[in-house]
Short mmCIF file of C-alpha atoms in Angstrom, two decimals:
data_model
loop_
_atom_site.label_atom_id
_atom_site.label_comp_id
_atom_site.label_asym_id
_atom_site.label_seq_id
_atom_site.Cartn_x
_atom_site.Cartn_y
_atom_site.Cartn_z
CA UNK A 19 -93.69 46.52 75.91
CA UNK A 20 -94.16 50.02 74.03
CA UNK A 21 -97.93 50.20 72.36
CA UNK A 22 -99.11 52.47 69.84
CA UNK A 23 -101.96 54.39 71.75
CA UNK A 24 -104.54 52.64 69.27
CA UNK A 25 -103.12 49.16 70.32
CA UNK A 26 -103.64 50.10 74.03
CA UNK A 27 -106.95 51.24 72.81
CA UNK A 28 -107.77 47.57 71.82
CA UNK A 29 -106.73 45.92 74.12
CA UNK A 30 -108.34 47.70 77.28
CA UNK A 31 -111.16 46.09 75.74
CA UNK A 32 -110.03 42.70 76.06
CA UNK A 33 -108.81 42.70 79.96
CA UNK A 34 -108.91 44.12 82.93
CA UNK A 35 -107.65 47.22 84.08
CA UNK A 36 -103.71 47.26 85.03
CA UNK A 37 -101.93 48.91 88.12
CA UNK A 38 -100.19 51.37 85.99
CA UNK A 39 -100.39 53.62 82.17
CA UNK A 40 -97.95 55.63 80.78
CA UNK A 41 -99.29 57.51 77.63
CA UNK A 42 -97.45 60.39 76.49
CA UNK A 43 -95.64 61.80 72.96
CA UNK A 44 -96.08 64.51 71.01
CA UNK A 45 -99.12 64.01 69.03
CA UNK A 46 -101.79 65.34 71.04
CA UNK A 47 -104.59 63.97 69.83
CA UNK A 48 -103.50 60.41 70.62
CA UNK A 49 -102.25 60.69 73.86
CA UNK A 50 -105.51 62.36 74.87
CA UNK A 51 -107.52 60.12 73.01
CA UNK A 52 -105.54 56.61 74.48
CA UNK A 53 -106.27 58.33 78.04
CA UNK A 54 -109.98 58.61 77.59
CA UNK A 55 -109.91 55.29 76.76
CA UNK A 56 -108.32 54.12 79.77
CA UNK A 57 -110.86 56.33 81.69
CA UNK A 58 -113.57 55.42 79.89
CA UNK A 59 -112.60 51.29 81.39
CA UNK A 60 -112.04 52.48 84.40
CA UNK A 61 -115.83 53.74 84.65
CA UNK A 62 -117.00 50.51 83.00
CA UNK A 63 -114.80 48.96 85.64
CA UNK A 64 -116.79 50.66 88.19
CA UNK A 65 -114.13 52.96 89.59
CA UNK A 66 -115.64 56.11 90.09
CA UNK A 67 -113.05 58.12 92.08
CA UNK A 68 -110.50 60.52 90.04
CA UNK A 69 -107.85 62.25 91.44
CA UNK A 70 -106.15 64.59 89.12
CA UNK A 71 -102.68 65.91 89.75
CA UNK A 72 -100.36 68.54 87.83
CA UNK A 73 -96.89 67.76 87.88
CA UNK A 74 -95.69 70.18 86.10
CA UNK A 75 -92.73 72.31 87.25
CA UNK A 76 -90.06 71.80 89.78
CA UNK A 77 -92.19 72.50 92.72
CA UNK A 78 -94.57 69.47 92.34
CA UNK A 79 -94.46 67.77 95.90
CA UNK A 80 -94.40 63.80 94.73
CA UNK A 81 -95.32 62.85 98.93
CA UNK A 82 -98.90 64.49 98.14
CA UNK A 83 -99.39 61.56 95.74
CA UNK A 84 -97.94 59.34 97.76
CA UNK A 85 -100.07 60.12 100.63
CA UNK A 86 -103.08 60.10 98.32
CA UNK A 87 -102.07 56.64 97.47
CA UNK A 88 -101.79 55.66 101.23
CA UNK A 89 -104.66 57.13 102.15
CA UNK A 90 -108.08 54.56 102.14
CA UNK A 91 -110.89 56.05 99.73
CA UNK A 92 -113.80 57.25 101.68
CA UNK A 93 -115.84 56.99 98.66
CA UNK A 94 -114.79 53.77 96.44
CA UNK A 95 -113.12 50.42 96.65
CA UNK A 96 -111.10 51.45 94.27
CA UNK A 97 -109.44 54.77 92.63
CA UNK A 98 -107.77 56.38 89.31
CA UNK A 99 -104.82 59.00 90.41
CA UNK A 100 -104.29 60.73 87.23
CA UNK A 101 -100.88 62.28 86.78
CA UNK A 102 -100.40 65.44 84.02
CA UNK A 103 -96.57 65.19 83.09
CA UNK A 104 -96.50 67.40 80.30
CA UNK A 105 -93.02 66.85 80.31
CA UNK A 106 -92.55 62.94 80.90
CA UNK A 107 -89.39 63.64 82.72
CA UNK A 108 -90.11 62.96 86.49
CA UNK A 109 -87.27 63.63 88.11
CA UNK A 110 -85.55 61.74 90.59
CA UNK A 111 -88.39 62.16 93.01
CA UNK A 112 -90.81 61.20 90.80
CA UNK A 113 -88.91 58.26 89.41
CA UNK A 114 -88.35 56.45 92.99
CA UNK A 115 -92.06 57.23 93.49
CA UNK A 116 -93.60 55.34 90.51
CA UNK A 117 -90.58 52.72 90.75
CA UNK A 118 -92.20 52.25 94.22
CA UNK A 119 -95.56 52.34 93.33
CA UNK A 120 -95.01 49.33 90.37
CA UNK A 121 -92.71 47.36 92.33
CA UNK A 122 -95.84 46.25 94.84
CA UNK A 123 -99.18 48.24 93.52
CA UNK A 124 -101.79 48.65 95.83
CA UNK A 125 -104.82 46.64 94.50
CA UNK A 126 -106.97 49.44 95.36
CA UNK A 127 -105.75 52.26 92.40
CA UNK A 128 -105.09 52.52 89.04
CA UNK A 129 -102.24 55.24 88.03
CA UNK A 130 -102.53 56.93 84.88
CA UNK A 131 -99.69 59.10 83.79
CA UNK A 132 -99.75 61.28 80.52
CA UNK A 133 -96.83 63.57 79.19
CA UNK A 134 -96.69 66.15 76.22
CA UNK A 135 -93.57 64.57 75.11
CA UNK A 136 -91.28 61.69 74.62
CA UNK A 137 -88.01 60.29 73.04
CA UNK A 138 -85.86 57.86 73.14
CA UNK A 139 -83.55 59.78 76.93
CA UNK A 140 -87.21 60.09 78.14
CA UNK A 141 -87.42 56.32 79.52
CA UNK A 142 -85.72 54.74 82.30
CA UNK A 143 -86.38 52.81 84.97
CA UNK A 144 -89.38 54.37 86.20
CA UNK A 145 -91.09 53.62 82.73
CA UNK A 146 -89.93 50.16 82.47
CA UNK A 147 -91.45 49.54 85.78
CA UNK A 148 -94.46 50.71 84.39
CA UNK A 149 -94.01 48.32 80.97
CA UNK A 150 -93.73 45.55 83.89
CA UNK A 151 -97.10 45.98 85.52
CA UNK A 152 -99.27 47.88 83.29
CA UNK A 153 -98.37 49.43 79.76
CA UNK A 154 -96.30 52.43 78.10
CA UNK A 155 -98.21 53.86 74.74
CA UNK A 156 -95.69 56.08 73.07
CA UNK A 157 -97.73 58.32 70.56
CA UNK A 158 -95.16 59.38 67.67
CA UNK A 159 -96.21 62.25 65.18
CA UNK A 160 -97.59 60.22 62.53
CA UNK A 161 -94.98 60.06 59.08
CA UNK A 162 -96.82 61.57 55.58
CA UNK A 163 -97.42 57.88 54.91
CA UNK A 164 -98.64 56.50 57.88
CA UNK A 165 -101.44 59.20 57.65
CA UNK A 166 -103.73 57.16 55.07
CA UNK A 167 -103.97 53.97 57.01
CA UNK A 168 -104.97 56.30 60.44
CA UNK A 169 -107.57 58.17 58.22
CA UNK A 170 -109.28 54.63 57.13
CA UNK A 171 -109.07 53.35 60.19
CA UNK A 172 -110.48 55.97 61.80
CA UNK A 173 -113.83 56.15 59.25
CA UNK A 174 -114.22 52.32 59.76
CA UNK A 175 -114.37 53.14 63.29
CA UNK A 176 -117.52 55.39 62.50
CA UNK A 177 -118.77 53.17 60.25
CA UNK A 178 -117.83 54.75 56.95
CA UNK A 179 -116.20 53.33 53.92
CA UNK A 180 -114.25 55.27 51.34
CA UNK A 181 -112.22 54.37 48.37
CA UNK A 182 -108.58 55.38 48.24
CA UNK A 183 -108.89 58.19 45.73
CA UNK A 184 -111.52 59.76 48.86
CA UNK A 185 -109.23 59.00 51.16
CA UNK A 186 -105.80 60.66 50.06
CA UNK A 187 -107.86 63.75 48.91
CA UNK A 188 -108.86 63.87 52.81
CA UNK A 189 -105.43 63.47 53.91
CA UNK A 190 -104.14 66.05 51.63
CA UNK A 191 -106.65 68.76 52.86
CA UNK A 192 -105.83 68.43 56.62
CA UNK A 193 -101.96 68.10 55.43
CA UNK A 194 -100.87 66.40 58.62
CA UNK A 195 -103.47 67.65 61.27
CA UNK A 196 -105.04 65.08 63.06
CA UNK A 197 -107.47 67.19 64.99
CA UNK A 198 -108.44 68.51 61.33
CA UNK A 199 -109.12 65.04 59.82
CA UNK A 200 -110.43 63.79 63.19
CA UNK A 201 -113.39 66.47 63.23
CA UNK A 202 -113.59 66.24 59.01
CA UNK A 203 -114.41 62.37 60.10
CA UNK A 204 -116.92 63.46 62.41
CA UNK A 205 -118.67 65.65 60.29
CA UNK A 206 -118.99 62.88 57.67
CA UNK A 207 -120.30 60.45 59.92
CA UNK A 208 -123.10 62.83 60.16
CA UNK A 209 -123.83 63.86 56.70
CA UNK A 210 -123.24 60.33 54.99
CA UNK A 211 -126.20 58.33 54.21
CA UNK A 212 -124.30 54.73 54.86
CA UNK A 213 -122.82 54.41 51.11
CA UNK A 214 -119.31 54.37 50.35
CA UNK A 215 -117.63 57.56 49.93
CA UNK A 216 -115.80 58.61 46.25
CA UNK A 217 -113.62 61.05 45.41
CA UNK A 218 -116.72 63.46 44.48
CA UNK A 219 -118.78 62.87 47.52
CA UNK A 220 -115.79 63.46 49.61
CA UNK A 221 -115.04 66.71 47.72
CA UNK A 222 -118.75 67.94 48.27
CA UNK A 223 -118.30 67.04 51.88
CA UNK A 224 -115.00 67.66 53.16
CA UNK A 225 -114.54 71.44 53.74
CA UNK A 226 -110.94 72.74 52.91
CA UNK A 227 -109.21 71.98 56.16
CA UNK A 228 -105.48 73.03 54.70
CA UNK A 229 -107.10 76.75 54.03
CA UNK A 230 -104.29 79.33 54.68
CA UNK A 231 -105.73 80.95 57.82
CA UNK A 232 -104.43 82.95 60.55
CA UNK A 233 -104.97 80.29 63.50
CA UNK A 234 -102.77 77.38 61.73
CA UNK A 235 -100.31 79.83 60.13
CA UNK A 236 -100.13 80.91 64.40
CA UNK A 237 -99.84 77.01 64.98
CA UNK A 238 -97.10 76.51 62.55
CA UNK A 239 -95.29 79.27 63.81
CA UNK A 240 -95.63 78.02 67.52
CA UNK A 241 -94.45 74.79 66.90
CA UNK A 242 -91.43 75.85 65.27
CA UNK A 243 -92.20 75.40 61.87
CA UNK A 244 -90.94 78.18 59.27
CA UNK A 245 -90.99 76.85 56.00
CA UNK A 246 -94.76 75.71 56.85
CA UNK A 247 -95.60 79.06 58.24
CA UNK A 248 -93.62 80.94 55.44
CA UNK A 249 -96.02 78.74 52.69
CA UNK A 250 -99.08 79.73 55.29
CA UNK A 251 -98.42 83.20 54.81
CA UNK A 252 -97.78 83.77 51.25
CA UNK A 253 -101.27 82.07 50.76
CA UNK A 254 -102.55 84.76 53.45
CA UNK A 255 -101.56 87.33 51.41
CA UNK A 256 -102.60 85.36 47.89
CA UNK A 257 -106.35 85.10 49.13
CA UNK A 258 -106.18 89.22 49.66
CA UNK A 259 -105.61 89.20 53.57
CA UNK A 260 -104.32 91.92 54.77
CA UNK A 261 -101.90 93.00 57.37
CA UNK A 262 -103.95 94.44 60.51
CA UNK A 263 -106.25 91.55 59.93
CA UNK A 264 -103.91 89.25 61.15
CA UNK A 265 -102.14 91.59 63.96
CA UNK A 266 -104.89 91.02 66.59
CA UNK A 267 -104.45 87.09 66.37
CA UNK A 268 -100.97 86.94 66.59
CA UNK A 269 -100.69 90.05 69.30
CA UNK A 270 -102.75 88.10 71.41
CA UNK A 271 -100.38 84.62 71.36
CA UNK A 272 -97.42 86.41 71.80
CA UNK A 273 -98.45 88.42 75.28
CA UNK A 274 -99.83 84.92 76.14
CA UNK A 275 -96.42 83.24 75.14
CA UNK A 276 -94.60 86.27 77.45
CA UNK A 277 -97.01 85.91 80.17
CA UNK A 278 -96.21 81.94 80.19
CA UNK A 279 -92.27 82.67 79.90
CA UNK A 280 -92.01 84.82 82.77
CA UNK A 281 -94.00 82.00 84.70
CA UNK A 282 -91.49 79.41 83.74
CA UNK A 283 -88.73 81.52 83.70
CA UNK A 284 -89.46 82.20 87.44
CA UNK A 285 -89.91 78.68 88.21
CA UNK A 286 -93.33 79.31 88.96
CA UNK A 287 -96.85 76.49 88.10
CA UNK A 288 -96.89 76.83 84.48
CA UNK A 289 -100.17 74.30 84.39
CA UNK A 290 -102.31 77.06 86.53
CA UNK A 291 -101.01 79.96 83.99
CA UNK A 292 -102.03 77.86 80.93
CA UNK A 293 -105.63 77.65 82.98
CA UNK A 294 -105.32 81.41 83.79
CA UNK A 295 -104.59 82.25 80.08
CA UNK A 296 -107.46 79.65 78.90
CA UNK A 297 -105.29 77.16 76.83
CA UNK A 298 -106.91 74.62 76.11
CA UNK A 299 -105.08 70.99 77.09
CA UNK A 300 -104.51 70.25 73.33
CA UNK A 301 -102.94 73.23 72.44
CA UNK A 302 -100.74 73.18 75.93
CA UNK A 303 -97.65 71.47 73.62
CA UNK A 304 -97.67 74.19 70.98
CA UNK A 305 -96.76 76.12 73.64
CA UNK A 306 -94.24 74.51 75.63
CA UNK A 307 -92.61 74.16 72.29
CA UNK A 308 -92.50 77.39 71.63
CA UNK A 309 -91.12 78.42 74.85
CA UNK A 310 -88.22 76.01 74.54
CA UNK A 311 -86.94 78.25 71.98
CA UNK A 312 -86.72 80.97 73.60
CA UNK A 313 -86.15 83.02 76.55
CA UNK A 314 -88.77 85.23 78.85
CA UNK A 315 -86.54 87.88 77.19
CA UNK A 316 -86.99 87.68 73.82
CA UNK A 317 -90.68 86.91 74.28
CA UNK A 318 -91.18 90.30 75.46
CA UNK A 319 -89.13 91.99 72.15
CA UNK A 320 -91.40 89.40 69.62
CA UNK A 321 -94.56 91.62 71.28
CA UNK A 322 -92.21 94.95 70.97
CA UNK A 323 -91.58 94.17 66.91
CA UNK A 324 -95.26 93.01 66.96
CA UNK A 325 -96.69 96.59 67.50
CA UNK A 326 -93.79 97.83 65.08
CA UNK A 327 -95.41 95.58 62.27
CA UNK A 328 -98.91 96.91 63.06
CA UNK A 329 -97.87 100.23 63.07
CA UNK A 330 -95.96 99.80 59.92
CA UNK A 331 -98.83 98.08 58.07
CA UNK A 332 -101.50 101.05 59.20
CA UNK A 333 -98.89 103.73 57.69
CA UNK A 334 -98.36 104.91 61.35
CA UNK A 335 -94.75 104.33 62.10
CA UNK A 336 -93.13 106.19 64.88
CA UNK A 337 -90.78 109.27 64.65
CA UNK A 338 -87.38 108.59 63.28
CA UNK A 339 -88.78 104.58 62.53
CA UNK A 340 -87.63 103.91 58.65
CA UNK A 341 -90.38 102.99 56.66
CA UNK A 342 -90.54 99.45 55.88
CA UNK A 343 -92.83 96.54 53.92
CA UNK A 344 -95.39 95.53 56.17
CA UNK A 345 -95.66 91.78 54.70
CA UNK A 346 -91.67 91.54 54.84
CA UNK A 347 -91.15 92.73 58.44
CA UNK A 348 -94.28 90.65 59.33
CA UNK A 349 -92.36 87.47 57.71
CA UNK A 350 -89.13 87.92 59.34
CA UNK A 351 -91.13 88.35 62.72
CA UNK A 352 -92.76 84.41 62.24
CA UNK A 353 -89.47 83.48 61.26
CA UNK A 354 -87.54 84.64 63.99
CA UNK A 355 -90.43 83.04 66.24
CA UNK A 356 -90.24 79.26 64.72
CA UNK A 357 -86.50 80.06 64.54
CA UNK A 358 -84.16 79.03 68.08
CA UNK A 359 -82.07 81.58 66.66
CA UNK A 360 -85.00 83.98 66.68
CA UNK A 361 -82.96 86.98 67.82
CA UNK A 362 -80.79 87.26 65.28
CA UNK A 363 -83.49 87.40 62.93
CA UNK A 364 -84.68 90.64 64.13
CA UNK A 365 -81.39 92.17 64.33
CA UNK A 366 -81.75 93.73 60.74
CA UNK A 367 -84.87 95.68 59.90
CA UNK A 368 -86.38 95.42 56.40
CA UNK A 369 -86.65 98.45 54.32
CA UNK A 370 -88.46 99.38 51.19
#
C-alpha cells in the first residue's frame, strides 16, 4: 500500500522494522525526513551496521549489493543497506535484484531505498514487491491547500499551538517552501514561551521567509520555474538590487550546472560530482531538474551569456557587442534557463 511519508512516520513507531522501504518523490524534505525516521528505528532496533550505496548512473554494478547482501556481517546480527536512487528508475538489473531480494528477504537486513523522484511509470513490479514485504511512501509536492494542515501539524509536533490567522500568515511567507517553514517552526519552538501563537506574535517572530533574494530566485530558476523566478526578480530589482550583485551567485550555479552536464552527458558518476561540487543532498533534485532541460551544450552558452550580462551591467561590453539593458538581458537569461526551450530564448538579444 502507498503511505504518505508522515504515515510511514507513524507507524514505524508502532511495529517492527520491515525487510524492505521505498521512500522517494519530489519533495525533498519528506523523503529525507521519512528516511531518518526509518534510520532512526533501525538504531532503536539495535542495528548498528549501515551500508550506503549510490546508484546513480548507468554504471552502478547491482552484484556489489547483492554480494553485500550475501555476505555475513562481521560486526552485527543484523544490517541496513541503504540504496540512493535519485532517480527511482532501477533498471532491469536493479528491478530483478530487489524483486529477488522481497520475494525471500534475508532476516538478517533491512533495505532502504530513496529516489529524488516519482510518478505514476515509476512503479512496477520491483516496487510492488516492496509494498508486499515492507512499505512504499510516495512524497508528492504538497498542493497550496494541503500546506496549512502540514504547517499545524508540524508545530503540534514541537509542541506549539497557533490559531489559524498565525498559521496562514506562516504559510504565506514561506509560499510553498517546506525547508523555509520547517526551520521558521524550529526557530519558534525556541523563542515561544509555551502560549498559543496569534497573528501578532507570529508576525514578531516569523522572519520574512518569501523575501525576494538571490538564492530562491536561483532555486526557482533551477527547478524550472519562470513565472516564479520572473516575480523573484522584479522584486530584486524593487528592493534596489542591483545587477553585479547578483552575477557572482548565479555565475557560480551555472559552471556548477556545466560541470554536472558534462558528467552526465559522458555517462560518468553524477553522485561523486555533486560531492565534488559540494551540493548538498537536498538541493541534489534542483539540479537534476535542471539538467533534464537541457543539454551539456547549452549549459556551457547559459555561462557564455552569463559573462555577457555582467559585462553589460558594469558598462563594459565587448567591441562590436550592441549595448543592451542589463535587467532585460539578465531576465531573458533565467527564462531561457527554467525554459526546455531555453535556446531559443537567447537567440534574440535585447537592445535599448
Amino acid at each position: 500500500m502507498e503511505l504518505t511519508p508522515e504515515r510511514l512516520t507513524a507507524q514505524l513507531a508502532s511495529e517492527p522494522l520491515r525487510p524492505a522501504y521505498l521512500i522517494a518523490g519530489p519533495e525533498t524534505l519528506r523523503v529525507l525526513e521519512a528516511a531518518d525516521a526509518v534510520r532512526a528505528q533501525a538504531k532503536a532496533e539495535g542495528i548498528g551496521e549501515r551500508e550506503v550505496f549510490d546508484a546513480d548512473g548507468r554504471d552502478f554494478d547491482w552484484n556489489q549489493l547483492a554480494q553485500s547482501v550475501n555476505a555475513p556481517s562481521l560486526f552485527a546480527s543484523r544490517r541496513m543497506l541503504e540504496v540512493r536512487l535519485p532517480s527511482a528508475k532501477p533498471g532491469k538489473d536493479g528491478a530483478e535484484f530487489i524483486s529477488e531480494f522481497c520475494t525471500n528477504p534475508p532476516s538478517d537486513v533491512v533495505l532502504l531505498i530513496t529516489g529524488e523522484d516519482w510518478s505514476r511509470q515509476h512503479g512496477g513490479k520491483w516496487s510492488e514487491a516492496i509494498a508486499r514485504v515492507g512499505h512504499h511512501a510516495v512524497a508528492w509536492a504538497l498542493k497550496p491547500h494541503e500546506m496549512p494542515e502540514w504547517v499545524e501539524r508540524r508545530l503540534r509536533a514541537r509542541g506549539l499551538r497557533a490559531d489559524r490567522d498565525a498559521v496562514e500568515r506562516l504559510v504565506e511567507r514561506v509560499e510553498g517552501n517546506l525547508l523555509a517553514a520547517a526551520q521558521e517552526i524550529d526557530k519558534l519552538a525556541l523563542l515561544s514561551d509555551g502560549a498559543s501563537i496569534d497573528l501578532a506574535r507570529m508576525e514578531s517572530y516569523v522572519a520574512d521567509a518569501a523575501r525576494f533574494d538571490i538564492f530562491r530566485l536561483l532555486d526557482a530558476t533551477l527547478n524550472g520555474q519562470p513565472a516564479q523566478a520572473l516575480r523573484m526578480l522584479h522584486g530584486l530589482r524593487a528592493e534596489g538590487e542591483a545587477v553585479p550583485a547578483l552575477m557572482g551567485m548565479l555565475v557560480m550555479e551555472l559552471q556548477r550546472a556545466a560541470a554536472l552536464a558534462r558528467v552526465q552527458a559522458k555517462g560518468g558518476n553524477l553522485a561523486a560530482e555533486f560531492k565534488a561540487q559540494r551540493v548538498w543532498d537536498a538541493k541534489q533534485a534542483v539540479y537534476r531538474r535542471a539538467l533534464q532541460r537541457h543539454d551539456a551544450a547549452r549549459w556551457e552558452r547559459f555561462v557564455v551569456e552569463a559573462g555577457r550580462v555582467d559585462r553589460i551591467a558594469k558598462g563594459r561590453p565587448r567591441i562590436g557587442e550592441e549595448p543592451a539593458d542589463a535587467w532585460l538581458a539578465l531576465e531573458r537569461l533565467l527564462l531561457a534557463i527554467a525554459d526546455a526551450r531555453g535556446g531559443s530564448m537567447l537567440s534574440t538579444r535585447a537592445t535599448g
